CSV table of C-alpha atoms and ligand atoms in Angstrom, one decimal:
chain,number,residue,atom,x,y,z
A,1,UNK,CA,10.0,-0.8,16.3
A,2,UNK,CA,8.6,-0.5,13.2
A,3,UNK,CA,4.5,-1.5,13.1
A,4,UNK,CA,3.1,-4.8,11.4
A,5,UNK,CA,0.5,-3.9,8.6
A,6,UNK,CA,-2.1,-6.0,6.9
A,7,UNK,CA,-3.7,-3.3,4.4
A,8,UNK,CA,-6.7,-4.8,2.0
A,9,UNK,CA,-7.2,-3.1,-1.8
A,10,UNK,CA,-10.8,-3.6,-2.7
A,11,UNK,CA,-10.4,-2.3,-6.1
A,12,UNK,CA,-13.3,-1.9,-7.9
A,13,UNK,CA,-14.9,-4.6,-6.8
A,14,UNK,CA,-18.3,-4.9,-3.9
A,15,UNK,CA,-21.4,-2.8,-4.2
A,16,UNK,CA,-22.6,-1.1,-1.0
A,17,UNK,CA,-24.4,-3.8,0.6
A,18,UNK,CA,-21.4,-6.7,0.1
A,19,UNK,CA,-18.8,-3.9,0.9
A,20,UNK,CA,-20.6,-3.0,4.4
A,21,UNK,CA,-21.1,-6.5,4.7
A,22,UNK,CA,-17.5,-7.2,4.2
A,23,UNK,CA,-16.6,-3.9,6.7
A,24,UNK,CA,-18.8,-5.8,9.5
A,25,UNK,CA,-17.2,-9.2,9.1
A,26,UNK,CA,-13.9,-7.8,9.8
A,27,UNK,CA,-14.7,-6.0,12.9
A,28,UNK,CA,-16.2,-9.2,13.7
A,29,UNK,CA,-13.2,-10.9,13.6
A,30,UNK,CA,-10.4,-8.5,14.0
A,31,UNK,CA,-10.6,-9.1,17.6
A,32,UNK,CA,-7.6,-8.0,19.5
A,33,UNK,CA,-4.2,-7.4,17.5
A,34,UNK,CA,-1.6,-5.4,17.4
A,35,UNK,CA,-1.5,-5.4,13.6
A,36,UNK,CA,-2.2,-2.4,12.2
A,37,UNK,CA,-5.7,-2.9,9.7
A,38,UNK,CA,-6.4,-0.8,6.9
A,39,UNK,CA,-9.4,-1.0,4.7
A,40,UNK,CA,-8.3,0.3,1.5
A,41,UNK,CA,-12.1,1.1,-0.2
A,42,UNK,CA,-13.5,3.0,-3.2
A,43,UNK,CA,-14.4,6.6,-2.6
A,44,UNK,CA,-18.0,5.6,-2.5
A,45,UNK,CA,-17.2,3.5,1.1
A,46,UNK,CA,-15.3,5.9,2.1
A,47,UNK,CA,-17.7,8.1,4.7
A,48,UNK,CA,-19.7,4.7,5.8
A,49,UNK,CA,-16.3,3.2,6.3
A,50,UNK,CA,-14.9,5.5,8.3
A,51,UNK,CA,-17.9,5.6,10.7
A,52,UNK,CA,-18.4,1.7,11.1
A,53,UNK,CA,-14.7,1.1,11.8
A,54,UNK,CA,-14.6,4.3,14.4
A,55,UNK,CA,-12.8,2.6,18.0
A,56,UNK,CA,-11.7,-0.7,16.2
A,57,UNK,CA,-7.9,-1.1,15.2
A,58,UNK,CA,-9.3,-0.5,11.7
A,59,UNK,CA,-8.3,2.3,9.9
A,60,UNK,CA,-9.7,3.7,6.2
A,61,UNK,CA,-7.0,4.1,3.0
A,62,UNK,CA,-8.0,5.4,0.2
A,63,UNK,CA,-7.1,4.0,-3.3
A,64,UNK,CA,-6.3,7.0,-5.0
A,65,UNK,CA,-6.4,10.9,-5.1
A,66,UNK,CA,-5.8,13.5,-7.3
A,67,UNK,CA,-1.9,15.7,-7.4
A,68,UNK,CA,-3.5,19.1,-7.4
A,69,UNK,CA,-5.1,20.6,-4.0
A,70,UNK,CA,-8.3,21.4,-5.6
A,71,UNK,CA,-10.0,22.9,-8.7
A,72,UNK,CA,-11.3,22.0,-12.0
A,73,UNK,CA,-10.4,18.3,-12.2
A,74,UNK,CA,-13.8,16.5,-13.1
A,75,UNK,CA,-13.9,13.5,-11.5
A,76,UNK,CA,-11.3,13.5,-9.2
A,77,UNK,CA,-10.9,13.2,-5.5
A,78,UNK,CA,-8.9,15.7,-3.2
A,79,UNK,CA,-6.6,14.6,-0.1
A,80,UNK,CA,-8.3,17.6,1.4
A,81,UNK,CA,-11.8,15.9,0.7
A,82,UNK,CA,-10.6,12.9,2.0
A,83,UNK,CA,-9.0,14.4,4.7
A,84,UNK,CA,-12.1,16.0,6.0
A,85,UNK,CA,-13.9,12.1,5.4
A,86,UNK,CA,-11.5,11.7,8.3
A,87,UNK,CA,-9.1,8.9,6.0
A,88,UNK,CA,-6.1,8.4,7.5
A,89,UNK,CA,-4.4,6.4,5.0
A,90,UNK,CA,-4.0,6.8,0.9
A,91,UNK,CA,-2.4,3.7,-1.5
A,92,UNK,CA,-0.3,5.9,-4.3
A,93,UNK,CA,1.5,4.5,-7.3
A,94,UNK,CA,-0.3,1.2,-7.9
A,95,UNK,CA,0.5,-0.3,-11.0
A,96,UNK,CA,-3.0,-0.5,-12.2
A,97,UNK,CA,-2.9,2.7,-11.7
A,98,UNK,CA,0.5,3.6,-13.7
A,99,UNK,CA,-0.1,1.2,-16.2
A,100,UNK,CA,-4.2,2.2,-17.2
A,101,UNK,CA,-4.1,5.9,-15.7
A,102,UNK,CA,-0.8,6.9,-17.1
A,103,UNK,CA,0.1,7.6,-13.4
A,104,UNK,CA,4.4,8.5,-13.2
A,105,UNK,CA,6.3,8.9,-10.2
A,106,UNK,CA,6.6,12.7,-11.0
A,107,UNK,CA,2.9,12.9,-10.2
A,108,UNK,CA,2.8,10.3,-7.1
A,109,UNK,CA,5.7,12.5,-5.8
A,110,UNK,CA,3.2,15.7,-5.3
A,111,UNK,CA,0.5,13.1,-4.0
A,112,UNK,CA,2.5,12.0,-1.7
A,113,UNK,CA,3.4,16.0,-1.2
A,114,UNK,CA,-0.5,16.9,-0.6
A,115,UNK,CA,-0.9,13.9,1.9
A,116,UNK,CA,1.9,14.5,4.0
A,117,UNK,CA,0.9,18.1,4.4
A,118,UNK,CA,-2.9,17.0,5.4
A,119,UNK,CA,-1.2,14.4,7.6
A,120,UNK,CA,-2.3,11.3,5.6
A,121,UNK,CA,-0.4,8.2,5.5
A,122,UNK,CA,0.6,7.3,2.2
A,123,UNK,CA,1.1,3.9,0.9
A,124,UNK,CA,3.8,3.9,-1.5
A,125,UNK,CA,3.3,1.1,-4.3
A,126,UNK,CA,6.5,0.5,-6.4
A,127,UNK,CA,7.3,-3.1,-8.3
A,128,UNK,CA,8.9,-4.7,-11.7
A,129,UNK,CA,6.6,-6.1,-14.3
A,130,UNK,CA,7.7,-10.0,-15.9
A,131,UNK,CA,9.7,-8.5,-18.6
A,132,UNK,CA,11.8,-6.5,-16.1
A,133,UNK,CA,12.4,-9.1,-14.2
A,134,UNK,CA,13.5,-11.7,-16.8
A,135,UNK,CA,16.1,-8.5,-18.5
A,136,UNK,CA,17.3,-8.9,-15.0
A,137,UNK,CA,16.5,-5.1,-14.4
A,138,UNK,CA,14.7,-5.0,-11.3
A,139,UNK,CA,16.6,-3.9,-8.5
A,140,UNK,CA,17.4,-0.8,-11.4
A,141,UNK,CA,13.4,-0.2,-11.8
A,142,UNK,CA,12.7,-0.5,-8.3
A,143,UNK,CA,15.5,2.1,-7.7
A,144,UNK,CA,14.6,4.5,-10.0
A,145,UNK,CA,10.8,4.2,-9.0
A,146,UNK,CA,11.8,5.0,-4.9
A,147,UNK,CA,13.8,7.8,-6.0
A,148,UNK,CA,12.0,10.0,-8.2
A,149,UNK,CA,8.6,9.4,-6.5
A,150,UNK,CA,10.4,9.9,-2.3
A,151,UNK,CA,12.8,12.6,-3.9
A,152,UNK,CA,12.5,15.8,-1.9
A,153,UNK,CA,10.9,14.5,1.3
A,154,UNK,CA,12.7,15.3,4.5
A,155,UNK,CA,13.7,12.2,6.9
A,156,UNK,CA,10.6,13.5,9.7
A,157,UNK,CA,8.4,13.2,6.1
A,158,UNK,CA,10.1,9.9,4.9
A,159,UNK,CA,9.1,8.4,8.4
A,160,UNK,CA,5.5,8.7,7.9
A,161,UNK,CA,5.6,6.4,4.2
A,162,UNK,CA,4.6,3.0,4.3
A,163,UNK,CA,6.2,1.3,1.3
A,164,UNK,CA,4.4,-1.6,-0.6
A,165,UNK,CA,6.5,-3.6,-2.9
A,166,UNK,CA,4.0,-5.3,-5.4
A,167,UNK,CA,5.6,-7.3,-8.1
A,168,UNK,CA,3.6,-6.7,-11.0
A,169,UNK,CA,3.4,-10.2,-12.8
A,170,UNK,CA,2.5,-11.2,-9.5
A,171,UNK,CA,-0.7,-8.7,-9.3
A,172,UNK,CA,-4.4,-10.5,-9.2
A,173,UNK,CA,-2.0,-13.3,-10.9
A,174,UNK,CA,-2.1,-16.0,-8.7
A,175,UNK,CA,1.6,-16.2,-9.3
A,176,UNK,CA,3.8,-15.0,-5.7
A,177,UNK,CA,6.9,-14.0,-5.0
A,178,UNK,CA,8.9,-16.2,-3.1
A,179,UNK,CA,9.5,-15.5,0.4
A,180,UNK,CA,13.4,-14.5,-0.5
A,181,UNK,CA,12.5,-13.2,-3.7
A,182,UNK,CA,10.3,-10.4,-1.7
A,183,UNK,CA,12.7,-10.5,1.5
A,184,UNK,CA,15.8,-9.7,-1.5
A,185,UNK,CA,14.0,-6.6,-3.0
A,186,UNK,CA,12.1,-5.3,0.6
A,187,UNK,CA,16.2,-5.3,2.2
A,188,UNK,CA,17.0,-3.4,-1.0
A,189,UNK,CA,14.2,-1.1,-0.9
A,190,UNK,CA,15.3,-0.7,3.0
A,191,UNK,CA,19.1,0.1,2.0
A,192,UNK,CA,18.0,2.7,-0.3
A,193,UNK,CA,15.9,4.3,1.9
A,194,UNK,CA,18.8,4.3,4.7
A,195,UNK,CA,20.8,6.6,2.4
A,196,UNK,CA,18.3,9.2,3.1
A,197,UNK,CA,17.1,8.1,6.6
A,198,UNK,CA,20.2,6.3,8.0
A,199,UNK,CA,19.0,4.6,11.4
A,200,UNK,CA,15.7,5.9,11.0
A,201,UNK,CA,15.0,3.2,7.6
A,202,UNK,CA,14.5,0.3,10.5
A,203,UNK,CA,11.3,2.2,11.3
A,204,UNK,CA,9.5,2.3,7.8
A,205,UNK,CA,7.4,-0.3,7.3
A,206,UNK,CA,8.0,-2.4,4.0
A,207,UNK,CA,4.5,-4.6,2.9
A,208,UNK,CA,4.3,-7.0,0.3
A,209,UNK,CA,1.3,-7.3,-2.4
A,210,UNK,CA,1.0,-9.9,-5.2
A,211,UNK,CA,-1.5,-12.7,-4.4
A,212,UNK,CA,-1.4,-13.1,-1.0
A,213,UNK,CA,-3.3,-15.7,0.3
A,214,UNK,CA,-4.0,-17.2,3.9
A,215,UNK,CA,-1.5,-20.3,2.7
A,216,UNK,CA,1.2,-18.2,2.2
A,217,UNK,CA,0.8,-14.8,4.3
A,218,UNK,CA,2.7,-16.6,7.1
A,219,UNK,CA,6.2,-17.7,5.1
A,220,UNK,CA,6.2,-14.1,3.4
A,221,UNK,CA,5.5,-12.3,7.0
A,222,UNK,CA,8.4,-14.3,8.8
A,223,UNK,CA,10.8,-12.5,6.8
A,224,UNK,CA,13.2,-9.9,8.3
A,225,UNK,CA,12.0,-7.0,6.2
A,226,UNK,CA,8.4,-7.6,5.4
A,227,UNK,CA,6.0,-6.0,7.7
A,228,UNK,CA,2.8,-7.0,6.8
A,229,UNK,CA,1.0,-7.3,3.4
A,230,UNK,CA,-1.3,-5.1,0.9
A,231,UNK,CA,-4.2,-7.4,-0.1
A,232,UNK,CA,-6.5,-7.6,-3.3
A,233,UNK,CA,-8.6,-10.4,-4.2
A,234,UNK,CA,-8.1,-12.1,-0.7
A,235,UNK,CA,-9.0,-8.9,1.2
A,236,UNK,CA,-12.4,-9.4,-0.6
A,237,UNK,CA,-13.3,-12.0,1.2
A,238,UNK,CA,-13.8,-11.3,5.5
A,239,UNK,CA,-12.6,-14.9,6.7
A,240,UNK,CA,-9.4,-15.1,4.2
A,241,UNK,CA,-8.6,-11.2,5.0
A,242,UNK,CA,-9.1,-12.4,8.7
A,243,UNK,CA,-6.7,-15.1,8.8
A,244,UNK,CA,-3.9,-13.0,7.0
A,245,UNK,CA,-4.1,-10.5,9.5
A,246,UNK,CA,-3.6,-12.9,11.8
A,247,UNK,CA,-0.9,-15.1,10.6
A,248,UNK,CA,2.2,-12.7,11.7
B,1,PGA,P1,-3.7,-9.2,-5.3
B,1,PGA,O1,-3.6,-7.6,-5.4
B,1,PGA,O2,-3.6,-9.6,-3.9
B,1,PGA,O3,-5.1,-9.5,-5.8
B,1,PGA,O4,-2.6,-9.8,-6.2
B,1,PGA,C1,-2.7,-6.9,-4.7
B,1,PGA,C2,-2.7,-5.5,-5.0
B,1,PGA,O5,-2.8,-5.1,-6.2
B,1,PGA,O6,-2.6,-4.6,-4.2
């Protein structure tokens, strides 16, 4: 049985009062659920996070880290550093990330490399932008993003990747995916991944992100191969977060 996630993506948004505010409204309300909820905060949160949500079925992602283990990278954030912050969870390959940081799959694959070896969940983002879509090149782009950035990684390793499809046009947009659109590309990403894993593909768990709301969380969780959602602007906010987590 694979395992429902709703993961939210703060961005950079919240300053530390709103964002421990925010932290303690969702422990407020998370109550009892077997949803897995992940807080995906900026590296400043990070520690605070970690110790607010300790005993709650809250767990801490971060947004980003760096593809070397350590060294002179000014700036940058280690998985061993967040490892030792005790995160259990890192979101890698998110188009704002690709499209402002110049971030390829080359460089997410030895991410995903470093967290796997620390024995941190990474959150796979891949997803078409409008003009990719329209050319009617999408399941091709979607393809090519799953195998260059998974390429290399062992079925045992595969198992522990959560995927998040995130069309990009539909990205802080407003605009969704319908529920089959997402259900066509998440069965697709699932096929692909069963040509590595066989079987085993049932168990990954495939999330959606692109303007989920609380109005439309529940038609895009009923589907077959979503399993749960990665949230931005709605994550932002403790009682809208709230009700997507619980709408499966
Ligand atoms: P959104 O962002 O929910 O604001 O569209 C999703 C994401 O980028 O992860």
């Amino acid at each position: 049985m694979r395992k429902k996630i709703v993961a939210g993506n703060w961005k950079m948004n919240l300053t530390k009062n709103e964002g421990l505010l925010l932290v303690e409204g969702v422990l407020n309300g998370v109550g009892d659920t077997d949803t897995k909820v992940i807080l995906g905060v900026p590296f400043p949160f990070i520690s605070d996070t970690v110790s607010m949500v300790e005993g709650s079925p809250v767990s801490v992602a971060a947004q980003n880290c760096h593809q070397e283990k350590s060294g002179a990278f000014t700036g940058e954030v280690s998985v061993d550093m967040l490892k030792s912050f005790g995160v259990e969870y890192c979101i890698v390959g998110h188009s704002e990330r690709r499209q402002y940081f110049g971030e390829t799959d080359r460089f997410v694959n030895h991410k995903i490399e470093l967290l796997l070896d620390a024995g941190i969940q990474p959150i796979y983002c891949c997803g078409e932008t409008l003009e990719q879509r329209q050319d009617g090149g999408h399941l091709q782009v979607i393809e090519e993003q799953i195998q260059s950035a998974l390429q290399g990684f062992t079925k045992d390793q595969l198992k522990q990747i959560i995927v998040a499809y995130e069309p990009v046009w539909a990205i802080g947009t407003g605009e969704t995916a319908t529920p089959e659109q997402a259900q066509e590309i998440h069965s697709f990403i699932r096929k692909k991944l069963a040509q590595v894993m066989a079987d085993e593909a049932e168990d990954v768990s495939i999330l959606y992100g692109g303007s989920v709301k609380p109005d439309n969380a529940k038609e895009l969780f009923a589907q077959k191969d979503i399993d749960g959602g990665l949230i931005g602007g709605a994550s932002l906010n403790a009682p809208d977060f709230l009700e997507i987590i619980h709408s499966f």
